[in-house]
Amino acid sequence: MEKRGDYKLFYDKISSPLRRYPAGIRFLNRLNTVLTGFVYVAYPAFVLYLFGSGDKRWLKVTAVPAVFFVLLSVLRRGVNRPRPYESWEITPLIRKDTKGKSMPSRHVFSAAIISMAFYSIWPPAGIFLLLWSCLLAAVRVLGGVHYPSDVLAGLLIGVGTGLLMLTL
């Protein structure tokens, strides 16, 4: 990876307030878990609700995210961008030892496309979850497991592909 600027200085600057307080690091890790977990629990509940109520839209909000999740995973494997902690001498605040596959962020992509699934049926929930996805993106960068461009790409791809659900 071509290094532009000094990411270590950037990361040290944004993470130093949390590094001073062990409780801050624990909070960030819990926030990462809660943000991710909420989306991954809400989504199947939403799909099951649609299916159980006989709403045929359950199919589009299942098929579109599934297809694009697989395609994004293939893309990510092909890009295989190293994670910040692999390329720079930083210690991530979020515990992770994965190598590569940083671009685009699959966590943020998943949250964004799930947000769009909600938006296609219930716009207020979709908007709330899009904001939730943005917070998750910030946490993943602050945690040192993704570059800002990784989470931005995940967010844009998730929203962009999720727009397909508005047309079906």
Short mmCIF file of C-alpha atoms in Angstrom, two decimals:
data_model
loop_
_atom_site.label_atom_id
_atom_site.label_comp_id
_atom_site.label_asym_id
_atom_site.label_seq_id
_atom_site.Cartn_x
_atom_site.Cartn_y
_atom_site.Cartn_z
CA MET A 1 0.00 0.00 0.00
CA GLU A 2 1.27 3.46 -0.86
CA LYS A 3 1.58 5.50 2.31
CA ARG A 4 0.32 9.06 2.08
CA GLY A 5 0.96 11.34 4.99
CA ASP A 6 1.41 9.81 8.38
CA TYR A 7 -1.64 7.81 9.39
CA LYS A 8 -0.02 7.02 12.74
CA LEU A 9 -0.08 10.72 13.68
CA PHE A 10 -3.73 10.96 12.63
CA TYR A 11 -4.67 7.83 14.55
CA ASP A 12 -2.72 8.84 17.65
CA LYS A 13 -4.52 12.19 17.62
CA ILE A 14 -8.04 10.77 17.32
CA SER A 15 -7.48 7.87 19.73
CA SER A 16 -5.43 9.58 22.45
CA PRO A 17 -8.43 10.85 24.46
CA LEU A 18 -9.64 7.26 24.85
CA ARG A 19 -6.19 5.80 25.42
CA ARG A 20 -5.84 7.90 28.58
CA TYR A 21 -8.75 6.08 30.18
CA PRO A 22 -9.10 2.29 30.20
CA ALA A 23 -12.85 2.78 30.66
CA GLY A 24 -12.89 4.71 27.37
CA ILE A 25 -11.35 1.79 25.52
CA ARG A 26 -13.83 -0.62 27.12
CA PHE A 27 -16.67 1.73 26.16
CA LEU A 28 -15.50 1.86 22.52
CA ASN A 29 -15.34 -1.93 22.34
CA ARG A 30 -18.80 -2.28 23.88
CA LEU A 31 -20.16 0.38 21.56
CA ASN A 32 -18.74 -1.52 18.57
CA THR A 33 -20.43 -4.70 19.82
CA VAL A 34 -23.76 -2.98 20.52
CA LEU A 35 -23.85 -1.08 17.22
CA THR A 36 -23.09 -4.22 15.24
CA GLY A 37 -25.27 -6.53 17.31
CA PHE A 38 -28.34 -4.30 17.22
CA VAL A 39 -28.36 -4.20 13.42
CA TYR A 40 -27.78 -7.95 13.17
CA VAL A 41 -30.66 -8.68 15.57
CA ALA A 42 -33.07 -6.07 14.19
CA TYR A 43 -32.63 -7.23 10.59
CA PRO A 44 -33.70 -10.89 10.97
CA ALA A 45 -36.54 -9.78 13.26
CA PHE A 46 -37.66 -7.36 10.55
CA VAL A 47 -37.50 -10.02 7.83
CA LEU A 48 -39.37 -12.52 10.01
CA TYR A 49 -42.02 -9.92 10.78
CA LEU A 50 -42.54 -9.21 7.08
CA PHE A 51 -42.63 -12.91 6.24
CA GLY A 52 -44.95 -13.76 9.13
CA SER A 53 -47.36 -10.99 8.22
CA GLY A 54 -47.54 -12.18 4.62
CA ASP A 55 -45.75 -9.12 3.26
CA LYS A 56 -44.02 -10.32 0.09
CA ARG A 57 -41.43 -7.55 0.37
CA TRP A 58 -39.53 -9.86 2.73
CA LEU A 59 -38.01 -11.41 -0.38
CA LYS A 60 -36.43 -8.20 -1.71
CA VAL A 61 -35.09 -7.17 1.70
CA THR A 62 -33.49 -10.59 2.00
CA ALA A 63 -32.28 -11.24 -1.55
CA VAL A 64 -30.74 -7.85 -2.38
CA PRO A 65 -28.56 -7.63 0.77
CA ALA A 66 -27.55 -11.30 0.46
CA VAL A 67 -26.46 -11.00 -3.18
CA PHE A 68 -24.50 -7.81 -2.61
CA PHE A 69 -22.94 -9.13 0.61
CA VAL A 70 -21.47 -12.02 -1.39
CA LEU A 71 -20.31 -9.70 -4.19
CA LEU A 72 -18.76 -7.27 -1.71
CA SER A 73 -16.95 -10.14 0.03
CA VAL A 74 -15.45 -11.23 -3.32
CA LEU A 75 -14.42 -7.63 -4.10
CA ARG A 76 -12.88 -7.21 -0.66
CA ARG A 77 -10.90 -10.40 -1.01
CA GLY A 78 -9.61 -9.20 -4.39
CA VAL A 79 -8.61 -5.77 -3.11
CA ASN A 80 -7.15 -7.29 0.07
CA ARG A 81 -6.08 -3.95 1.50
CA PRO A 82 -4.03 -4.22 4.68
CA ARG A 83 -5.62 -2.92 7.86
CA PRO A 84 -4.17 0.19 9.52
CA TYR A 85 -2.49 -1.85 12.27
CA GLU A 86 -0.71 -3.92 9.62
CA SER A 87 0.72 -0.94 7.74
CA TRP A 88 1.45 1.43 10.60
CA GLU A 89 2.84 1.00 14.07
CA ILE A 90 -0.46 1.46 15.85
CA THR A 91 -2.25 -0.62 18.42
CA PRO A 92 -5.96 -0.75 17.59
CA LEU A 93 -8.39 0.00 20.39
CA ILE A 94 -10.75 -2.66 19.04
CA ARG A 95 -9.20 -6.08 19.43
CA LYS A 96 -8.75 -7.65 16.01
CA ASP A 97 -6.08 -9.77 14.40
CA THR A 98 -7.52 -10.15 10.89
CA LYS A 99 -5.03 -9.63 8.10
CA GLY A 100 -6.06 -7.70 5.00
CA LYS A 101 -9.62 -7.44 3.69
CA SER A 102 -9.99 -3.92 5.06
CA MET A 103 -11.47 -2.24 1.95
CA PRO A 104 -14.41 -1.82 1.94
CA SER A 105 -15.62 -2.28 5.50
CA ARG A 106 -18.05 -5.18 5.54
CA HIS A 107 -19.46 -4.16 8.93
CA VAL A 108 -20.38 -0.73 7.63
CA PHE A 109 -21.60 -2.06 4.28
CA SER A 110 -23.87 -4.54 6.05
CA ALA A 111 -25.27 -1.91 8.40
CA ALA A 112 -25.87 0.47 5.47
CA ILE A 113 -27.61 -2.02 3.19
CA ILE A 114 -29.72 -3.26 6.11
CA SER A 115 -30.61 0.39 6.79
CA MET A 116 -31.75 0.66 3.18
CA ALA A 117 -33.83 -2.50 3.56
CA PHE A 118 -35.61 -0.85 6.48
CA TYR A 119 -35.86 2.42 4.56
CA SER A 120 -37.57 0.69 1.64
CA ILE A 121 -40.38 -0.42 3.97
CA TRP A 122 -40.32 2.00 6.91
CA PRO A 123 -38.33 5.20 6.11
CA PRO A 124 -38.05 6.57 9.70
CA ALA A 125 -36.38 3.35 10.86
CA GLY A 126 -34.15 3.39 7.79
CA ILE A 127 -32.98 6.94 8.47
CA PHE A 128 -32.31 6.08 12.12
CA LEU A 129 -30.28 3.05 11.07
CA LEU A 130 -28.33 5.04 8.48
CA LEU A 131 -27.26 7.39 11.27
CA TRP A 132 -26.48 4.29 13.35
CA SER A 133 -24.32 3.05 10.43
CA CYS A 134 -22.41 6.34 10.36
CA LEU A 135 -21.69 5.99 14.07
CA LEU A 136 -20.47 2.44 13.47
CA ALA A 137 -18.19 3.76 10.71
CA ALA A 138 -16.68 6.29 13.11
CA VAL A 139 -16.18 3.62 15.77
CA ARG A 140 -14.40 1.31 13.32
CA VAL A 141 -11.94 4.09 12.38
CA LEU A 142 -11.47 5.23 15.98
CA GLY A 143 -10.95 1.61 16.93
CA GLY A 144 -8.05 1.36 14.46
CA VAL A 145 -9.45 -1.52 12.40
CA HIS A 146 -10.31 0.50 9.26
CA TYR A 147 -9.15 3.56 7.39
CA PRO A 148 -11.71 6.33 6.83
CA SER A 149 -11.79 5.41 3.12
CA ASP A 150 -12.69 1.79 4.03
CA VAL A 151 -15.77 2.80 5.99
CA LEU A 152 -16.77 5.48 3.50
CA ALA A 153 -16.60 2.94 0.68
CA GLY A 154 -18.63 0.45 2.72
CA LEU A 155 -21.24 3.10 3.49
CA LEU A 156 -21.53 4.33 -0.10
CA ILE A 157 -21.67 0.84 -1.59
CA GLY A 158 -24.26 -0.22 0.98
CA VAL A 159 -26.49 2.78 0.35
CA GLY A 160 -25.94 2.66 -3.41
CA THR A 161 -26.78 -1.01 -3.79
CA GLY A 162 -29.56 -0.64 -1.24
CA LEU A 163 -31.28 1.89 -3.50
CA LEU A 164 -32.19 -1.07 -5.67
CA MET A 165 -34.73 -2.08 -3.02
CA LEU A 166 -36.58 1.21 -3.58
CA THR A 167 -37.23 0.27 -7.20
CA LEU A 168 -38.37 -3.33 -6.68
#
